[in-house]
mmCIF file of N, CA and C in Angstrom:
data_model
loop_
_atom_site.group_PDB
_atom_site.id
_atom_site.type_symbol
_atom_site.label_atom_id
_atom_site.label_comp_id
_atom_site.label_asym_id
_atom_site.label_seq_id
_atom_site.Cartn_x
_atom_site.Cartn_y
_atom_site.Cartn_z
ATOM 1 N N MET A 1 40.805 30.492 22.061
ATOM 2 C CA MET A 1 39.851 29.977 20.851
ATOM 3 C C MET A 1 38.677 30.941 21.116
ATOM 4 N N PRO A 2 38.552 32.444 20.238
ATOM 5 C CA PRO A 2 37.398 33.310 19.816
ATOM 6 C C PRO A 2 35.834 32.349 20.084
ATOM 7 N N VAL A 3 34.748 32.857 21.288
ATOM 8 C CA VAL A 3 33.536 32.747 21.147
ATOM 9 C C VAL A 3 32.848 33.427 20.691
ATOM 10 N N ARG A 4 32.208 32.930 19.947
ATOM 11 C CA ARG A 4 31.092 33.712 19.008
ATOM 12 C C ARG A 4 30.342 34.091 20.547
ATOM 13 N N ASP A 5 29.413 35.390 20.317
ATOM 14 C CA ASP A 5 27.814 35.276 21.461
ATOM 15 C C ASP A 5 27.148 35.168 21.352
ATOM 16 N N PRO A 6 26.713 34.527 20.344
ATOM 17 C CA PRO A 6 25.685 33.478 21.002
ATOM 18 C C PRO A 6 25.649 32.153 21.438
ATOM 19 N N VAL A 7 27.042 31.456 21.734
ATOM 20 C CA VAL A 7 28.003 30.320 21.695
ATOM 21 C C VAL A 7 27.780 31.294 23.609
ATOM 22 N N LEU A 8 28.743 31.891 23.825
ATOM 23 C CA LEU A 8 28.755 32.572 24.610
ATOM 24 C C LEU A 8 27.650 32.679 26.095
ATOM 25 N N ARG A 9 25.996 33.346 25.315
ATOM 26 C CA ARG A 9 25.325 33.579 25.450
ATOM 27 C C ARG A 9 24.248 32.409 26.223
ATOM 28 N N ALA A 10 25.479 31.402 25.654
ATOM 29 C CA ALA A 10 23.971 29.754 25.646
ATOM 30 C C ALA A 10 24.924 29.392 26.868
ATOM 31 N N MET A 11 25.983 29.639 27.125
ATOM 32 C CA MET A 11 27.095 29.487 27.886
ATOM 33 C C MET A 11 26.373 29.297 29.141
ATOM 34 N N ASP A 12 25.013 30.031 29.612
ATOM 35 C CA ASP A 12 24.544 30.646 31.002
ATOM 36 C C ASP A 12 23.858 30.235 30.885
ATOM 37 N N VAL A 13 22.835 29.272 29.813
ATOM 38 C CA VAL A 13 21.896 28.391 29.613
ATOM 39 C C VAL A 13 22.340 26.869 30.223
ATOM 40 N N CYS A 14 22.608 25.789 29.394
ATOM 41 C CA CYS A 14 22.925 24.605 29.628
ATOM 42 C C CYS A 14 23.884 24.027 28.403
ATOM 43 N N PRO A 15 24.554 22.796 28.516
ATOM 44 C CA PRO A 15 25.726 22.469 27.789
ATOM 45 C C PRO A 15 23.935 22.291 26.422
ATOM 46 N N VAL A 16 23.159 21.826 26.347
ATOM 47 C CA VAL A 16 22.267 21.989 25.461
ATOM 48 C C VAL A 16 21.696 22.587 24.135
ATOM 49 N N GLU A 17 21.722 23.721 25.217
ATOM 50 C CA GLU A 17 22.082 25.010 24.172
ATOM 51 C C GLU A 17 23.086 25.372 23.408
ATOM 52 N N VAL A 18 24.562 25.653 23.567
ATOM 53 C CA VAL A 18 25.717 25.094 24.025
ATOM 54 C C VAL A 18 25.768 24.740 22.868
ATOM 55 N N ALA A 19 25.171 23.587 23.024
ATOM 56 C CA ALA A 19 25.644 22.651 21.254
ATOM 57 C C ALA A 19 24.977 22.877 20.144
ATOM 58 N N ILE A 20 23.397 23.658 20.369
ATOM 59 C CA ILE A 20 22.151 23.861 19.572
ATOM 60 C C ILE A 20 23.133 25.647 18.700
ATOM 61 N N ALA A 21 23.614 26.711 19.576
ATOM 62 C CA ALA A 21 24.608 27.616 19.642
ATOM 63 C C ALA A 21 25.772 27.128 18.121
ATOM 64 N N VAL A 22 26.113 26.480 18.659
ATOM 65 C CA VAL A 22 27.250 26.019 18.029
ATOM 66 C C VAL A 22 26.685 25.013 16.115
ATOM 67 N N LEU A 23 26.405 24.195 16.227
ATOM 68 C CA LEU A 23 25.513 23.809 15.583
ATOM 69 C C LEU A 23 23.960 23.431 14.522
ATOM 70 N N GLY A 24 23.430 24.658 15.411
ATOM 71 C CA GLY A 24 22.098 25.103 14.597
ATOM 72 C C GLY A 24 22.046 25.883 13.999
ATOM 73 N N GLY A 25 21.349 26.054 13.161
ATOM 74 C CA GLY A 25 21.309 27.150 12.218
ATOM 75 C C GLY A 25 20.978 26.271 10.416
ATOM 76 N N SER A 26 21.292 26.713 9.154
ATOM 77 C CA SER A 26 21.126 26.493 8.393
ATOM 78 C C SER A 26 22.489 25.711 7.908
ATOM 79 N N TRP A 27 22.057 24.327 7.389
ATOM 80 C CA TRP A 27 23.464 23.583 6.846
ATOM 81 C C TRP A 27 24.486 22.904 7.400
ATOM 82 N N LYS A 28 24.088 23.467 9.073
ATOM 83 C CA LYS A 28 26.109 22.977 9.972
ATOM 84 C C LYS A 28 25.756 21.830 10.362
ATOM 85 N N MET A 29 24.350 20.428 10.183
ATOM 86 C CA MET A 29 25.459 20.030 10.581
ATOM 87 C C MET A 29 25.276 18.435 8.829
ATOM 88 N N THR A 30 24.642 19.222 8.207
ATOM 89 C CA THR A 30 25.066 18.719 6.693
ATOM 90 C C THR A 30 26.722 18.969 6.310
ATOM 91 N N ILE A 31 27.082 20.508 6.642
ATOM 92 C CA ILE A 31 28.392 20.233 6.771
ATOM 93 C C ILE A 31 29.512 19.334 6.767
ATOM 94 N N VAL A 32 29.129 19.076 8.432
ATOM 95 C CA VAL A 32 29.356 18.110 8.839
ATOM 96 C C VAL A 32 29.672 16.653 8.677
ATOM 97 N N LYS A 33 28.619 16.188 8.380
ATOM 98 C CA LYS A 33 28.589 15.418 7.690
ATOM 99 C C LYS A 33 29.132 15.032 6.308
ATOM 100 N N HIS A 34 28.961 15.548 5.835
ATOM 101 C CA HIS A 34 30.132 15.241 4.420
ATOM 102 C C HIS A 34 31.358 15.485 4.538
ATOM 103 N N LEU A 35 31.405 16.742 5.985
ATOM 104 C CA LEU A 35 33.237 16.654 6.499
ATOM 105 C C LEU A 35 33.699 15.534 7.524
ATOM 106 N N THR A 36 32.413 15.055 7.492
ATOM 107 C CA THR A 36 32.894 13.333 8.340
ATOM 108 C C THR A 36 33.305 12.345 7.592
ATOM 109 N N GLY A 37 35.331 12.305 7.464
ATOM 110 C CA GLY A 37 35.850 11.332 7.299
ATOM 111 C C GLY A 37 36.350 11.698 5.738
ATOM 112 N N ALA A 38 36.381 13.305 5.574
ATOM 113 C CA ALA A 38 36.640 13.606 4.199
ATOM 114 C C ALA A 38 37.324 14.751 3.897
ATOM 115 N N THR A 39 37.895 15.311 3.089
ATOM 116 C CA THR A 39 38.268 16.536 2.874
ATOM 117 C C THR A 39 37.744 17.993 0.991
ATOM 118 N N LEU A 40 37.006 18.885 1.651
ATOM 119 C CA LEU A 40 36.372 19.027 0.460
ATOM 120 C C LEU A 40 36.349 20.386 0.257
ATOM 121 N N ARG A 41 37.053 20.413 -0.926
ATOM 122 C CA ARG A 41 36.550 21.785 -1.746
ATOM 123 C C ARG A 41 35.270 22.361 -1.266
ATOM 124 N N PHE A 42 35.434 24.169 -1.417
ATOM 125 C CA PHE A 42 34.145 24.869 -1.459
ATOM 126 C C PHE A 42 33.378 23.856 -2.503
ATOM 127 N N GLY A 43 33.580 24.221 -3.989
ATOM 128 C CA GLY A 43 32.208 23.546 -4.491
ATOM 129 C C GLY A 43 32.059 22.492 -4.226
ATOM 130 N N GLU A 44 33.046 21.422 -4.346
ATOM 131 C CA GLU A 44 32.338 19.533 -4.064
ATOM 132 C C GLU A 44 32.040 19.956 -2.452
ATOM 133 N N LEU A 45 31.879 20.917 -1.384
ATOM 134 C CA LEU A 45 31.627 20.352 -0.267
ATOM 135 C C LEU A 45 29.917 20.963 -0.840
ATOM 136 N N ALA A 46 29.742 22.135 -1.380
ATOM 137 C CA ALA A 46 28.355 22.566 -1.731
ATOM 138 C C ALA A 46 26.976 21.982 -2.685
ATOM 139 N N ARG A 47 28.136 21.624 -3.472
ATOM 140 C CA ARG A 47 27.816 20.200 -4.654
ATOM 141 C C ARG A 47 27.114 19.007 -3.372
ATOM 142 N N ALA A 48 27.540 17.867 -2.243
ATOM 143 C CA ALA A 48 27.431 17.647 -1.741
ATOM 144 C C ALA A 48 26.173 18.105 -0.415
ATOM 145 N N VAL A 49 26.130 19.694 -0.669
ATOM 146 C CA VAL A 49 25.264 19.628 0.338
ATOM 147 C C VAL A 49 24.325 19.964 -0.177
ATOM 148 N N GLY A 50 23.816 20.982 -1.373
ATOM 149 C CA GLY A 50 22.803 20.436 -2.264
ATOM 150 C C GLY A 50 22.431 22.319 -3.138
ATOM 151 N N ALA A 51 21.363 22.386 -2.301
ATOM 152 C CA ALA A 51 20.336 23.742 -2.303
ATOM 153 C C ALA A 51 20.965 24.953 -1.699
ATOM 154 N N VAL A 52 21.715 24.819 -1.600
ATOM 155 C CA VAL A 52 22.038 26.132 -0.163
ATOM 156 C C VAL A 52 23.171 26.951 -1.096
ATOM 157 N N SER A 53 22.867 28.020 -1.167
ATOM 158 C CA SER A 53 23.514 29.996 -1.365
ATOM 159 C C SER A 53 24.922 29.998 -1.712
ATOM 160 N N ALA A 54 25.977 29.923 -1.948
ATOM 161 C CA ALA A 54 27.548 30.570 -1.632
ATOM 162 C C ALA A 54 28.259 31.324 -0.439
ATOM 163 N N ARG A 55 26.878 32.268 -0.476
ATOM 164 C CA ARG A 55 26.945 33.380 0.491
ATOM 165 C C ARG A 55 26.224 32.539 1.585
ATOM 166 N N MET A 56 25.583 31.863 2.262
ATOM 167 C CA MET A 56 24.976 30.798 3.279
ATOM 168 C C MET A 56 26.472 29.507 3.388
ATOM 169 N N LEU A 57 26.667 28.988 2.584
ATOM 170 C CA LEU A 57 27.247 27.686 2.564
ATOM 171 C C LEU A 57 29.138 28.883 3.234
ATOM 172 N N THR A 58 28.806 29.724 2.736
ATOM 173 C CA THR A 58 30.648 30.695 3.813
ATOM 174 C C THR A 58 30.705 31.144 4.624
ATOM 175 N N ARG A 59 29.227 31.889 4.959
ATOM 176 C CA ARG A 59 28.362 32.104 6.222
ATOM 177 C C ARG A 59 28.794 31.600 7.461
ATOM 178 N N GLN A 60 28.328 29.544 6.728
ATOM 179 C CA GLN A 60 28.456 28.472 8.091
ATOM 180 C C GLN A 60 29.472 28.225 8.131
ATOM 181 N N LEU A 61 30.420 27.767 7.477
ATOM 182 C CA LEU A 61 32.055 27.992 7.563
ATOM 183 C C LEU A 61 32.382 27.979 8.546
ATOM 184 N N ARG A 62 32.381 29.571 8.198
ATOM 185 C CA ARG A 62 33.091 30.350 9.332
ATOM 186 C C ARG A 62 32.775 31.129 10.961
ATOM 187 N N GLU A 63 31.541 30.224 10.287
ATOM 188 C CA GLU A 63 31.300 30.031 12.328
ATOM 189 C C GLU A 63 31.462 28.879 12.937
ATOM 190 N N LEU A 64 31.467 28.093 11.639
ATOM 191 C CA LEU A 64 32.187 26.297 12.536
ATOM 192 C C LEU A 64 33.359 25.997 12.435
ATOM 193 N N GLU A 65 34.428 27.439 11.290
ATOM 194 C CA GLU A 65 35.427 28.096 11.989
ATOM 195 C C GLU A 65 35.896 28.194 13.611
ATOM 196 N N THR A 66 34.955 29.618 13.142
ATOM 197 C CA THR A 66 35.261 29.511 14.228
ATOM 198 C C THR A 66 34.957 28.987 15.650
ATOM 199 N N ASP A 67 34.019 28.334 15.568
ATOM 200 C CA ASP A 67 33.372 27.362 16.630
ATOM 201 C C ASP A 67 34.842 26.203 16.957
ATOM 202 N N GLY A 68 35.797 25.947 16.278
ATOM 203 C CA GLY A 68 36.445 25.060 16.660
ATOM 204 C C GLY A 68 35.857 23.950 15.668
ATOM 205 N N ILE A 69 35.238 23.345 14.640
ATOM 206 C CA ILE A 69 34.643 22.291 14.709
ATOM 207 C C ILE A 69 35.187 22.149 13.096
ATOM 208 N N VAL A 70 35.525 23.066 11.982
ATOM 209 C CA VAL A 70 36.079 23.203 10.881
ATOM 210 C C VAL A 70 37.688 24.022 11.079
ATOM 211 N N HIS A 71 38.301 22.916 9.804
ATOM 212 C CA HIS A 71 39.508 23.763 9.699
ATOM 213 C C HIS A 71 39.438 23.552 7.898
ATOM 214 N N ARG A 72 39.985 25.290 8.063
ATOM 215 C CA ARG A 72 39.831 25.827 6.737
ATOM 216 C C ARG A 72 41.376 26.344 5.815
ATOM 217 N N GLU A 73 42.119 25.290 4.833
ATOM 218 C CA GLU A 73 43.730 25.206 4.621
ATOM 219 C C GLU A 73 43.823 26.217 3.308
ATOM 220 N N VAL A 74 44.402 27.462 3.755
ATOM 221 C CA VAL A 74 44.494 27.829 1.924
ATOM 222 C C VAL A 74 45.482 27.570 1.389
ATOM 223 N N TYR A 75 45.886 27.072 0.225
ATOM 224 C CA TYR A 75 47.083 26.664 -0.405
ATOM 225 C C TYR A 75 47.369 28.058 -1.623
ATOM 226 N N ALA A 76 49.010 28.173 -0.725
ATOM 227 C CA ALA A 76 48.870 29.526 -1.830
ATOM 228 C C ALA A 76 49.447 29.104 -3.466
ATOM 229 N N GLU A 77 48.488 29.053 -4.319
ATOM 230 C CA GLU A 77 48.814 28.535 -5.696
ATOM 231 C C GLU A 77 47.394 29.180 -6.010
ATOM 232 N N VAL A 78 47.759 29.394 -7.561
ATOM 233 C CA VAL A 78 47.248 30.322 -9.054
ATOM 234 C C VAL A 78 46.160 29.143 -9.665
ATOM 235 N N PRO A 79 44.261 29.344 -9.231
ATOM 236 C CA PRO A 79 43.886 30.024 -8.228
ATOM 237 C C PRO A 79 44.356 29.416 -7.306
ATOM 238 N N PRO A 80 43.777 30.121 -6.146
ATOM 239 C CA PRO A 80 43.267 29.451 -5.158
ATOM 240 C C PRO A 80 43.114 28.566 -4.609
ATOM 241 N N ARG A 81 43.537 27.448 -3.841
ATOM 242 C CA ARG A 81 42.718 26.226 -3.014
ATOM 243 C C ARG A 81 42.184 26.955 -1.611
ATOM 244 N N VAL A 82 41.501 26.098 -1.387
ATOM 245 C CA VAL A 82 40.712 26.481 0.448
ATOM 246 C C VAL A 82 40.422 24.506 0.163
ATOM 247 N N GLU A 83 40.475 23.744 1.304
ATOM 248 C CA GLU A 83 39.951 22.824 1.218
ATOM 249 C C GLU A 83 39.822 22.837 2.975
ATOM 250 N N TYR A 84 38.699 22.157 3.351
ATOM 251 C CA TYR A 84 37.736 21.684 4.766
ATOM 252 C C TYR A 84 37.692 20.929 4.834
ATOM 253 N N SER A 85 38.359 20.703 6.501
ATOM 254 C CA SER A 85 38.328 19.408 6.820
ATOM 255 C C SER A 85 37.134 19.858 8.746
ATOM 256 N N LEU A 86 37.335 18.451 9.030
ATOM 257 C CA LEU A 86 36.887 18.535 10.693
ATOM 258 C C LEU A 86 38.419 18.500 11.452
ATOM 259 N N THR A 87 37.997 19.420 12.435
ATOM 260 C CA THR A 87 38.703 19.772 13.678
ATOM 261 C C THR A 87 39.082 17.883 14.746
ATOM 262 N N GLU A 88 40.012 17.719 15.265
ATOM 263 C CA GLU A 88 39.747 17.467 15.940
ATOM 264 C C GLU A 88 38.282 16.728 17.174
ATOM 265 N N LEU A 89 38.107 17.975 17.351
ATOM 266 C CA LEU A 89 36.768 18.409 18.424
ATOM 267 C C LEU A 89 35.763 18.089 17.133
ATOM 268 N N GLY A 90 35.836 18.741 15.578
ATOM 269 C CA GLY A 90 34.823 17.916 15.085
ATOM 270 C C GLY A 90 34.570 16.465 14.579
ATOM 271 N N ALA A 91 35.165 16.372 14.392
ATOM 272 C CA ALA A 91 35.162 14.808 14.393
ATOM 273 C C ALA A 91 35.078 14.102 15.503
ATOM 274 N N THR A 92 34.240 14.458 16.783
ATOM 275 C CA THR A 92 33.748 14.052 18.020
ATOM 276 C C THR A 92 32.306 14.064 17.368
ATOM 277 N N LEU A 93 32.268 14.861 16.400
ATOM 278 C CA LEU A 93 30.523 14.993 16.660
ATOM 279 C C LEU A 93 29.660 13.664 15.622
ATOM 280 N N ALA A 94 31.024 13.016 15.033
ATOM 281 C CA ALA A 94 30.845 12.315 13.874
ATOM 282 C C ALA A 94 29.869 10.538 14.379
ATOM 283 N N PRO A 95 29.832 10.423 15.308
ATOM 284 C CA PRO A 95 28.475 9.683 16.127
ATOM 285 C C PRO A 95 27.232 10.144 15.889
ATOM 286 N N LEU A 96 27.608 11.284 16.485
ATOM 287 C CA LEU A 96 25.796 12.294 16.731
ATOM 288 C C LEU A 96 24.932 12.910 15.429
ATOM 289 N N VAL A 97 26.456 12.334 14.772
ATOM 290 C CA VAL A 97 25.758 12.996 12.984
ATOM 291 C C VAL A 97 25.095 11.653 12.416
ATOM 292 N N ALA A 98 25.627 10.506 12.542
ATOM 293 C CA ALA A 98 25.145 9.290 12.270
ATOM 294 C C ALA A 98 23.618 8.492 12.557
ATOM 295 N N MET A 99 23.920 9.331 14.234
ATOM 296 C CA MET A 99 22.785 9.502 14.929
ATOM 297 C C MET A 99 21.234 10.052 14.424
ATOM 298 N N LEU A 100 21.535 11.507 14.193
ATOM 299 C CA LEU A 100 21.051 11.725 13.780
ATOM 300 C C LEU A 100 20.402 11.608 11.812
ATOM 301 N N ASP A 101 21.142 11.354 11.503
ATOM 302 C CA ASP A 101 21.529 11.019 10.474
ATOM 303 C C ASP A 101 20.486 9.645 9.982
ATOM 304 N N ASP A 102 20.272 8.710 11.059
ATOM 305 C CA ASP A 102 19.372 7.723 11.163
ATOM 306 C C ASP A 102 18.300 8.040 11.520
ATOM 307 N N TRP A 103 17.841 9.167 12.676
ATOM 308 C CA TRP A 103 16.521 9.006 13.365
ATOM 309 C C TRP A 103 15.914 10.121 12.220
ATOM 310 N N GLY A 104 15.714 10.972 10.885
ATOM 311 C CA GLY A 104 16.031 11.618 10.246
ATOM 312 C C GLY A 104 15.200 10.729 9.008
ATOM 313 N N ALA A 105 16.274 9.639 8.752
ATOM 314 C CA ALA A 105 15.610 8.883 7.426
ATOM 315 C C ALA A 105 14.430 7.758 8.370
ATOM 316 N N ARG A 106 14.220 7.737 9.324
ATOM 317 C CA ARG A 106 13.256 7.086 10.033
ATOM 318 C C ARG A 106 12.438 7.752 9.741
ATOM 319 N N TYR A 107 12.522 8.986 10.591
ATOM 320 C CA TYR A 107 10.743 10.057 10.742
ATOM 321 C C TYR A 107 10.423 10.155 9.324
ATOM 322 N N GLN A 108 11.264 10.590 7.483
ATOM 323 C CA GLN A 108 11.109 10.678 6.664
ATOM 324 C C GLN A 108 10.261 9.517 6.737
ATOM 325 N N SER A 109 10.442 8.302 6.791
ATOM 326 C CA SER A 109 9.843 6.721 6.122
ATOM 327 C C SER A 109 8.464 7.148 6.594
ATOM 328 N N GLN A 110 8.316 7.175 8.156
ATOM 329 C CA GLN A 110 7.026 6.911 8.908
ATOM 330 C C GLN A 110 6.247 8.388 8.488
ATOM 331 N N ALA A 111 6.572 9.840 8.294
ATOM 332 C CA ALA A 111 5.912 10.904 8.262
ATOM 333 C C ALA A 111 5.580 10.667 5.981
ATOM 334 N N GLY A 112 6.474 10.464 5.752
ATOM 335 C CA GLY A 112 6.080 10.753 4.298
ATOM 336 C C GLY A 112 5.222 9.294 3.345
#
């Protein structure tokens, strides 16, 4: 699997930095959350994620695909159909996503 430069640099620091390099950034954890247990087309994923531009969603999906977290399946149809799902490695993030979702909800209730 090819390794993006930010991930490669993080490998010289520590595993936490590797995780941040792969999963940090705009919308990545939200994308993973919505793909947990579901295969979604681009439009479905865009609606689920919310206020993300198509350009940003595409960029984040490409990075997640390069990093082995998301699988992109293109079907030879007219119009083309593209579906996104988590890879086996990506699916291992489900417990982490659930914990972060729970923590975020608790934080919102205390801060808001």
